[in-house]
PDB file of C-alpha atoms in Angstrom:
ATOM      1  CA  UNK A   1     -57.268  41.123 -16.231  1.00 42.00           C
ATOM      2  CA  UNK A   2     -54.584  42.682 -14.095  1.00 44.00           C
ATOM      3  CA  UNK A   3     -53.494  40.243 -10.677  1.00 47.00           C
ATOM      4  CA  UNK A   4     -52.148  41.394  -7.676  1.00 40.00           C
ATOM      5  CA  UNK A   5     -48.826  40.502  -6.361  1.00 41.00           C
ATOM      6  CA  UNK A   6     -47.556  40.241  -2.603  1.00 39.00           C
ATOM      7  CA  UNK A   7     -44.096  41.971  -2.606  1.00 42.00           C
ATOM      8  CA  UNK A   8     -41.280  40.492  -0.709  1.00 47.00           C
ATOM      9  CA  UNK A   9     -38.653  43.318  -0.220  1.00 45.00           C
ATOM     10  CA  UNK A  10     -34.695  42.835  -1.523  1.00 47.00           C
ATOM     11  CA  UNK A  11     -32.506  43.781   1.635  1.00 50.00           C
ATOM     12  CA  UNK A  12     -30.450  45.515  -1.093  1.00 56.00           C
ATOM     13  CA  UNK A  13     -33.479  48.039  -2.319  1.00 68.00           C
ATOM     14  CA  UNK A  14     -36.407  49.554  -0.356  1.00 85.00           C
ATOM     15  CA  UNK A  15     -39.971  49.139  -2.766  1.00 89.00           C
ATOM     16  CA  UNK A  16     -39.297  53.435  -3.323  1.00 92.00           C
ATOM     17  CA  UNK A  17     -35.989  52.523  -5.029  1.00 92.00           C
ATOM     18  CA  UNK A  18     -37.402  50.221  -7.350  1.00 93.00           C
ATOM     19  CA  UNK A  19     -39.662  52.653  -8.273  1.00 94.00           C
ATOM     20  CA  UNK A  20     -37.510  54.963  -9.389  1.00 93.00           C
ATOM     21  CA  UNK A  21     -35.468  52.531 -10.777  1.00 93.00           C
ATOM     22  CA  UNK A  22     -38.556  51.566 -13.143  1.00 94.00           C
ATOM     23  CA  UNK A  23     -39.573  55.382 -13.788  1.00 93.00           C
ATOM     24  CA  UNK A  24     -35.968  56.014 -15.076  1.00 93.00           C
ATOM     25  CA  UNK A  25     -36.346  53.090 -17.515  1.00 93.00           C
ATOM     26  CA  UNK A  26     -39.600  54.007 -18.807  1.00 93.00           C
ATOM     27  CA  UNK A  27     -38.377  57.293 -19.206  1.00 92.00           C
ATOM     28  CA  UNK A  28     -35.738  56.814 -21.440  1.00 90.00           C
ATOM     29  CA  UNK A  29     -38.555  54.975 -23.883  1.00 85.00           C
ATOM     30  CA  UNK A  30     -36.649  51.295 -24.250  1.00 83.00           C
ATOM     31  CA  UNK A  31     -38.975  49.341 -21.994  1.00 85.00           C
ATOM     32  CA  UNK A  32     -36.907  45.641 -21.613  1.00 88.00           C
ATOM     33  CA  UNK A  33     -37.424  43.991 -18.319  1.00 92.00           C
ATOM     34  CA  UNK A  34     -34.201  42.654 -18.122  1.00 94.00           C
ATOM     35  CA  UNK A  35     -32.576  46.128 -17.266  1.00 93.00           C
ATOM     36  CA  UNK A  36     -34.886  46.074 -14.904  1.00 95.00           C
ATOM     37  CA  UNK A  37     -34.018  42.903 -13.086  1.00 94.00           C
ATOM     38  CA  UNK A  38     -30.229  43.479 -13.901  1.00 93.00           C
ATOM     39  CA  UNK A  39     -29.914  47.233 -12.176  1.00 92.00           C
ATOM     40  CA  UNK A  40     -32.110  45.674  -9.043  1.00 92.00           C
ATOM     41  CA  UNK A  41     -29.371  43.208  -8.987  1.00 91.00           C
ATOM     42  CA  UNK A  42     -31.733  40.107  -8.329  1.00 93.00           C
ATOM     43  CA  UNK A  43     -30.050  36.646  -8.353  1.00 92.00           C
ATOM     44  CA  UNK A  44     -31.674  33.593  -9.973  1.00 92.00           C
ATOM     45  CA  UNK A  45     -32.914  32.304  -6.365  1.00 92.00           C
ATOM     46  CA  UNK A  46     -34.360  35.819  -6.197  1.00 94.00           C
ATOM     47  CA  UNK A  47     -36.107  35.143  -9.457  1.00 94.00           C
ATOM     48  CA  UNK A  48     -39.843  35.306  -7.731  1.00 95.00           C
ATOM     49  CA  UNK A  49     -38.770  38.541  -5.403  1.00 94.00           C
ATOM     50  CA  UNK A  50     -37.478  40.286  -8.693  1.00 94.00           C
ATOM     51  CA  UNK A  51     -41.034  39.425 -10.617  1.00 95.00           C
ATOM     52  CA  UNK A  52     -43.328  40.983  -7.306  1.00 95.00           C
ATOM     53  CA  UNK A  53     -41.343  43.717  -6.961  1.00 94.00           C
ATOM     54  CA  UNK A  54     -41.528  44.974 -10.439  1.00 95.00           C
ATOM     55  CA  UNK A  55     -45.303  44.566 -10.352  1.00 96.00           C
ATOM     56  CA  UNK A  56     -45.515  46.326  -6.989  1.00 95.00           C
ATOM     57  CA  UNK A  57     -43.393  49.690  -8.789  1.00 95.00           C
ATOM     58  CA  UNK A  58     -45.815  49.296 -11.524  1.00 96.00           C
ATOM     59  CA  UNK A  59     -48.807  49.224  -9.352  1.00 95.00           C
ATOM     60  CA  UNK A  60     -47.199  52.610  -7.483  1.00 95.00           C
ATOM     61  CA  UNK A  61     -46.477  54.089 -10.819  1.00 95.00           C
ATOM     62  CA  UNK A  62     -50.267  53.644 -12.221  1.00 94.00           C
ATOM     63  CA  UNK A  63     -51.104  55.047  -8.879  1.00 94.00           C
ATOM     64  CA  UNK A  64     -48.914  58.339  -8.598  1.00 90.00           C
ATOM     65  CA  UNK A  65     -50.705  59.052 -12.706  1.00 88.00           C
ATOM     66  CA  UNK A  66     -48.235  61.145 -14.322  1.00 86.00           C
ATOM     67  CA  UNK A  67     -46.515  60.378 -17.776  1.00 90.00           C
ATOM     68  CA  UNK A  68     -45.733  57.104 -17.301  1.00 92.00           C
ATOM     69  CA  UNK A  69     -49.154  56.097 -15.196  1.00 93.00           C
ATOM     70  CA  UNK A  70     -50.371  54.866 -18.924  1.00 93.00           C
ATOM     71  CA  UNK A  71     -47.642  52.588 -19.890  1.00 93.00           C
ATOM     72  CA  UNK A  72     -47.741  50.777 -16.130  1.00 94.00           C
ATOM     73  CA  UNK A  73     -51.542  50.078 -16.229  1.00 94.00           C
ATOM     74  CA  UNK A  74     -50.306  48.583 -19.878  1.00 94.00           C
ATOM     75  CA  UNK A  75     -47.654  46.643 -18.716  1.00 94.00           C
ATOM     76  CA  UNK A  76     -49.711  45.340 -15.943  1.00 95.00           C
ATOM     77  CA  UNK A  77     -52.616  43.912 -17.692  1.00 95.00           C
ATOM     78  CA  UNK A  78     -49.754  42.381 -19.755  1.00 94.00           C
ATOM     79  CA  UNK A  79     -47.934  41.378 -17.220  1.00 95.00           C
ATOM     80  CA  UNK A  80     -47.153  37.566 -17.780  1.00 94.00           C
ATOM     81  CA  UNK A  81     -46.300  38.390 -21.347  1.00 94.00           C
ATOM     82  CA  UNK A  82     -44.128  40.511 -20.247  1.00 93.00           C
ATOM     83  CA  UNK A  83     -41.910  38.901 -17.845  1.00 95.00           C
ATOM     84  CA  UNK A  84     -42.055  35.889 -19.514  1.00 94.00           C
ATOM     85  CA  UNK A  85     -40.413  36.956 -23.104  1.00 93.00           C
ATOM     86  CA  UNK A  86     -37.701  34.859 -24.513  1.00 94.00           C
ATOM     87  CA  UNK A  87     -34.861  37.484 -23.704  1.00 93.00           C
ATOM     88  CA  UNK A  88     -36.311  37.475 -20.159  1.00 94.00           C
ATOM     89  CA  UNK A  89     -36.104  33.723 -19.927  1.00 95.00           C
ATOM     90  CA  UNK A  90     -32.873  33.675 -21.728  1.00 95.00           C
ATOM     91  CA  UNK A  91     -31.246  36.090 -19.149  1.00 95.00           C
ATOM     92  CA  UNK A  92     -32.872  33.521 -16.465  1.00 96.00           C
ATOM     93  CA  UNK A  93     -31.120  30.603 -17.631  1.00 95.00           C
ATOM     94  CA  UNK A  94     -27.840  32.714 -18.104  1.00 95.00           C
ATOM     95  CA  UNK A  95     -28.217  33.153 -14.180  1.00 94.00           C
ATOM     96  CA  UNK A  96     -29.074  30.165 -13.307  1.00 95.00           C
ATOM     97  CA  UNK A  97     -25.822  28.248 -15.210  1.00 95.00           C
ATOM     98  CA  UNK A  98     -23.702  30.935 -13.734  1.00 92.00           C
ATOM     99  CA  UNK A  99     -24.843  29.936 -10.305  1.00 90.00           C
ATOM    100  CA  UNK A 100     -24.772  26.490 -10.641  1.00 92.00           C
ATOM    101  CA  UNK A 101     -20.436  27.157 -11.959  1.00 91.00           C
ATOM    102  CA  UNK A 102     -20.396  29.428  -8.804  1.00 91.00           C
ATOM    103  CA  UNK A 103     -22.086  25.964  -6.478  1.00 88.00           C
ATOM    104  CA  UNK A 104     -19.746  23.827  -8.241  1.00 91.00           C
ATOM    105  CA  UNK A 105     -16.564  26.155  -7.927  1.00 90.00           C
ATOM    106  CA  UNK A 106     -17.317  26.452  -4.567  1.00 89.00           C
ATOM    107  CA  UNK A 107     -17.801  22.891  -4.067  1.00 88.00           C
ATOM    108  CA  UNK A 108     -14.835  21.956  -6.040  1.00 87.00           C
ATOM    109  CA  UNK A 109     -12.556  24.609  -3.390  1.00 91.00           C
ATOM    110  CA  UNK A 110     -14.593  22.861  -0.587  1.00 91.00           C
ATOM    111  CA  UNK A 111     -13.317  19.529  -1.479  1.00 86.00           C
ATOM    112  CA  UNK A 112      -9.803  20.649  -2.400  1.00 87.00           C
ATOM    113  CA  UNK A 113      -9.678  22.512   1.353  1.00 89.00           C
ATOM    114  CA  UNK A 114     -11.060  19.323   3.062  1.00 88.00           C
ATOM    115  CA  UNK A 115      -8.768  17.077   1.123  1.00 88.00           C
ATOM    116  CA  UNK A 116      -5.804  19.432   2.050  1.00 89.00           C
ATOM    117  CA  UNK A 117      -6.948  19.386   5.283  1.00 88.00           C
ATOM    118  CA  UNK A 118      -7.298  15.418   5.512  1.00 87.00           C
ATOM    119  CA  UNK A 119      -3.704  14.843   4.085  1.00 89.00           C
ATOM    120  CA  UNK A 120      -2.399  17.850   6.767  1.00 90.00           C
ATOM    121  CA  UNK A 121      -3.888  15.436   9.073  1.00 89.00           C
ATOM    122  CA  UNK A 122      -2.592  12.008   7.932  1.00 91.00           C
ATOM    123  CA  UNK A 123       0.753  13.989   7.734  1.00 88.00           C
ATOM    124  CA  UNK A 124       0.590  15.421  11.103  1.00 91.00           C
ATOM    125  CA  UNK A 125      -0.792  11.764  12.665  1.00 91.00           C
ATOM    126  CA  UNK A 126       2.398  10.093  10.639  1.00 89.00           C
ATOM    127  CA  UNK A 127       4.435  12.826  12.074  1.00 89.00           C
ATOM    128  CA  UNK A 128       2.860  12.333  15.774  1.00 89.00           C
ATOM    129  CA  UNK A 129       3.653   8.995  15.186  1.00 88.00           C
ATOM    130  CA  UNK A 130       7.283   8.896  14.397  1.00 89.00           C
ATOM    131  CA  UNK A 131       7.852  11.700  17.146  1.00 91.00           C
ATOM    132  CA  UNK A 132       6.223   9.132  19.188  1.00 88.00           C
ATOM    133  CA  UNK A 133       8.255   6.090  18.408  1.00 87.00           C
ATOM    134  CA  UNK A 134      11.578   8.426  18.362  1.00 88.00           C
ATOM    135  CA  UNK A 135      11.062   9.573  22.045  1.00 86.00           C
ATOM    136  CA  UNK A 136      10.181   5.293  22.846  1.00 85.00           C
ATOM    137  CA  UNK A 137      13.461   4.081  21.495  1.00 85.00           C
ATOM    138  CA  UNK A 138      15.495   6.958  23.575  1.00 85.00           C
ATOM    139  CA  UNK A 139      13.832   6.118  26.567  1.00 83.00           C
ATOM    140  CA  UNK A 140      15.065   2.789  25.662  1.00 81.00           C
ATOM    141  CA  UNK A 141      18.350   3.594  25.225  1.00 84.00           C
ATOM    142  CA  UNK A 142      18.530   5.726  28.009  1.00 79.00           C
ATOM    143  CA  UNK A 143      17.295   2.795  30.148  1.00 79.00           C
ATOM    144  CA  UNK A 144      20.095   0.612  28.865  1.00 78.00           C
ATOM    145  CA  UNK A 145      22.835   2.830  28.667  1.00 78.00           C
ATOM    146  CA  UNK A 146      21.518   3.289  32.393  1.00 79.00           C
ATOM    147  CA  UNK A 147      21.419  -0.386  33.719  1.00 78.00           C
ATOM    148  CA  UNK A 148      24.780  -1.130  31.925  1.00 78.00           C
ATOM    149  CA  UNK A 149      26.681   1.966  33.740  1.00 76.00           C
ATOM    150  CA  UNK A 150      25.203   0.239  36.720  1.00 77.00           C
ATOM    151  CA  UNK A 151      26.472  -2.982  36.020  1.00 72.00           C
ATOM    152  CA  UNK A 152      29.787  -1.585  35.524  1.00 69.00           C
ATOM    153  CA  UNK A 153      29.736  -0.044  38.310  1.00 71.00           C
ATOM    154  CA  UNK A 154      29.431  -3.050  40.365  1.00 64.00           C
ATOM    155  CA  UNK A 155      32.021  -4.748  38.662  1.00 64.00           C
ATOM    156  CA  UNK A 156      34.918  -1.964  39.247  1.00 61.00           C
ATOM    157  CA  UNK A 157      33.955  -2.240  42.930  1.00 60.00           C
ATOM    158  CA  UNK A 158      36.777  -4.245  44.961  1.00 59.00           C
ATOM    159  CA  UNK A 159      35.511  -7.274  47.160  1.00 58.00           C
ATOM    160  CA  UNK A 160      34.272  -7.614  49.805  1.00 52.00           C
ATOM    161  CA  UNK A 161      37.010  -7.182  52.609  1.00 55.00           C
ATOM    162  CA  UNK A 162      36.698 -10.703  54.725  1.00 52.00           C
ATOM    163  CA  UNK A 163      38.269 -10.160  58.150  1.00 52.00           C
ATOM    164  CA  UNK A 164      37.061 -12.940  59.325  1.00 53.00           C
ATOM    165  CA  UNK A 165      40.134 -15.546  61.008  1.00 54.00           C
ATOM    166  CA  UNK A 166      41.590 -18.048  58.566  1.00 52.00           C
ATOM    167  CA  UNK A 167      40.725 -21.292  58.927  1.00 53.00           C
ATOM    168  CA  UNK A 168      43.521 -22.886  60.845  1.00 54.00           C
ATOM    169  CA  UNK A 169      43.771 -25.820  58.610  1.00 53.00           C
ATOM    170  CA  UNK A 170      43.804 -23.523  55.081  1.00 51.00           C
ATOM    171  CA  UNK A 171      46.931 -23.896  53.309  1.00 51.00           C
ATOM    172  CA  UNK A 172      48.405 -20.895  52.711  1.00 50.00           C
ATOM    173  CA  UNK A 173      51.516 -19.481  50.206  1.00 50.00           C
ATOM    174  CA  UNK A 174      52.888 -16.573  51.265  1.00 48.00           C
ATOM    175  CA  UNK A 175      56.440 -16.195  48.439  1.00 49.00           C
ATOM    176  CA  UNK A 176      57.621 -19.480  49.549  1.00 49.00           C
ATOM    177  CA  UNK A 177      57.029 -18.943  53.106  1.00 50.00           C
ATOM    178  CA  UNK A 178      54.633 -21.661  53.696  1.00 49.00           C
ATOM    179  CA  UNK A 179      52.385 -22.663  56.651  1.00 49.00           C
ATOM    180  CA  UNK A 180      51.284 -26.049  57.063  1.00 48.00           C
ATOM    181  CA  UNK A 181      48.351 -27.140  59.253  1.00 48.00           C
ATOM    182  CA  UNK A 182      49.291 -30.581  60.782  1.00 49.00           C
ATOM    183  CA  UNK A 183      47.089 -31.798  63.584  1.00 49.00           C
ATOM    184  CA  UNK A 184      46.869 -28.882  66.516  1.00 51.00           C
ATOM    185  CA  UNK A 185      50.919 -28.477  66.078  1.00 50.00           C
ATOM    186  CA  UNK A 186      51.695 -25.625  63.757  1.00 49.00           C
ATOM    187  CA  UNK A 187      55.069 -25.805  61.881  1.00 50.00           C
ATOM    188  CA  UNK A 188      56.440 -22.571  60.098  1.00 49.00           C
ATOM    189  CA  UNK A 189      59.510 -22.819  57.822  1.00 51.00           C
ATOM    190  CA  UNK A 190      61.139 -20.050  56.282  1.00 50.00           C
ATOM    191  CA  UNK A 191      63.283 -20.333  52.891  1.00 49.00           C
ATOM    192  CA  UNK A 192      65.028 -17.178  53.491  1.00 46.00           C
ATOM    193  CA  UNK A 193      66.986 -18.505  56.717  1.00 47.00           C
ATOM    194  CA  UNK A 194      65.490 -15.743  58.855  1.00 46.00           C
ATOM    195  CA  UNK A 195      65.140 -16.730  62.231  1.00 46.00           C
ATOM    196  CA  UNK A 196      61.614 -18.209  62.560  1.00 45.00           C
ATOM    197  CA  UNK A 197      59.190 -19.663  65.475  1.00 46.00           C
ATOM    198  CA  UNK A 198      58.473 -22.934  65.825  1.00 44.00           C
ATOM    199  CA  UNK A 199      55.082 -23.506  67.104  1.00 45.00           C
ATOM    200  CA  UNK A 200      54.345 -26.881  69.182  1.00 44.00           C
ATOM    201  CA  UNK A 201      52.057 -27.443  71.771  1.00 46.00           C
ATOM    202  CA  UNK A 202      50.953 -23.739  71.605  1.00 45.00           C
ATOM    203  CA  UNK A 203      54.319 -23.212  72.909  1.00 48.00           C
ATOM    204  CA  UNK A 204      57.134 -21.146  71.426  1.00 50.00           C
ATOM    205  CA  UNK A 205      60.898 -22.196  71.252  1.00 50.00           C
ATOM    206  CA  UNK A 206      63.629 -20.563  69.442  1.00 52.00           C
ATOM    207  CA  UNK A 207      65.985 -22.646  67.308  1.00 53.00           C
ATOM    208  CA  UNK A 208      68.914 -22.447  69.229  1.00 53.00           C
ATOM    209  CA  UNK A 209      66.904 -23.993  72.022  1.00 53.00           C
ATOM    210  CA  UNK A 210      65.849 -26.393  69.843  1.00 49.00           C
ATOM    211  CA  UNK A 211      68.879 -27.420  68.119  1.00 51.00           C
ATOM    212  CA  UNK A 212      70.891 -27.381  71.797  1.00 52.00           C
ATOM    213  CA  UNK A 213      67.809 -30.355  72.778  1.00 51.00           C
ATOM    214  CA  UNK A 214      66.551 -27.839  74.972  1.00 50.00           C
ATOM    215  CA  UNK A 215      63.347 -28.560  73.682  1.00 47.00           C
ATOM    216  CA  UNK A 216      61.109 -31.175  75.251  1.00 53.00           C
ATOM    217  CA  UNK A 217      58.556 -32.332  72.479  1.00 49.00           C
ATOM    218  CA  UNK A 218      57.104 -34.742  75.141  1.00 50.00           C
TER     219      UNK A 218
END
């Protein structure tokens, strides 16, 4: 008993093509399924698609009569047999094994990219990293070389300039002229025999008034 099939159209082929694809195959009087499936170019996930859409050219073929309307009323009442021989199964499996290399190839390049990809990263991080801890220690360095000039800086600077009066009873050196701060009196002697003040009593004599006793010291 013949069966009907529901055909689910390749988006490589319209269901016209296929029927002229199977016409040209029973024409040239070597009826093998195979070259059927192979010229419609089905994969092995379109295994089901490539099984309707044969029996739907059939079914137009036995409809249109003609030569071959004989041979696809045969072939359909056979039609189990005849997609199922061991050749057909055969070229099945072949499909099926050379999809499963194509899955795994691809999967394999998958991996590979992603690994790439994940070492490009850790390479890049590492990189990020180091960039990272580069720019950290100039900043340091900067910052030091920075706070040292400063230092340095304050160090070449001369002191602070103290105008502030001497304390009158500091004793002071100046090249062996000395001053002496005795009491209120002030006495200034002078090594180099220049003539010289003496102070007393906030009053100023010159030594020839002193050494003529001109000088009352009271």
């Amino acid at each position: 008993m013949c069966r009907s099939y529901a055909i689910q159209r390749s988006p490589q082929f319209h269901i016209m093509d296929y029927v002229k694809l199977l016409e040209e195959i029973l024409a040239s009087g070597y009826i093998n399924v195979i070259r059927f499936f192979k010229r419609a170019e089905f994969t092995f996930s379109q295994k089901k698609d490539a099984e309707k859409a044969l029996f739907k050219s059939l079914k137009i073929i036995e409809s249109k009569g003609g030569i071959h309307a004989v041979t696809a009323k045969r072939l359909l009442c056979n039609f189990d047999n005849f997609i199922n021989t061991l050749s057909a199964q055969q070229y099945w499996s072949s499909l099926n094994v050379r999809a499963e290399k194509i899955a795994t190839n691809t999967a394999q390049i998958i991996l590979q990219e992603k690994e790439e990809q994940n070492a490009c990263q850790i390479r890049s991080n590492m990189l990020n990293q180091n960039i990272q801890l580069l720019e950290r220690k100039r900043k340091d360095t900067d910052d030091f070389e920075k706070e040292r000039a400063t230092k340095k800086q304050d160090v070449d600077m001369p002191p602070f300039d103290d105008k502030s009066e001497a304390d009158p009873n500091d004793e002071l050196d100046f090249d062996n002229n000395e001053v002496f701060s005795i009491e209120p009196n002030i006495i200034l002697t002078d090594n180099n025999n220049d003539d010289h003040m003496l102070f007393l009593n906030h009053e100023e004599y010159s030594e020839e008034e002193i050494s003529t006793d001109k000088v009352d010291f009271g």
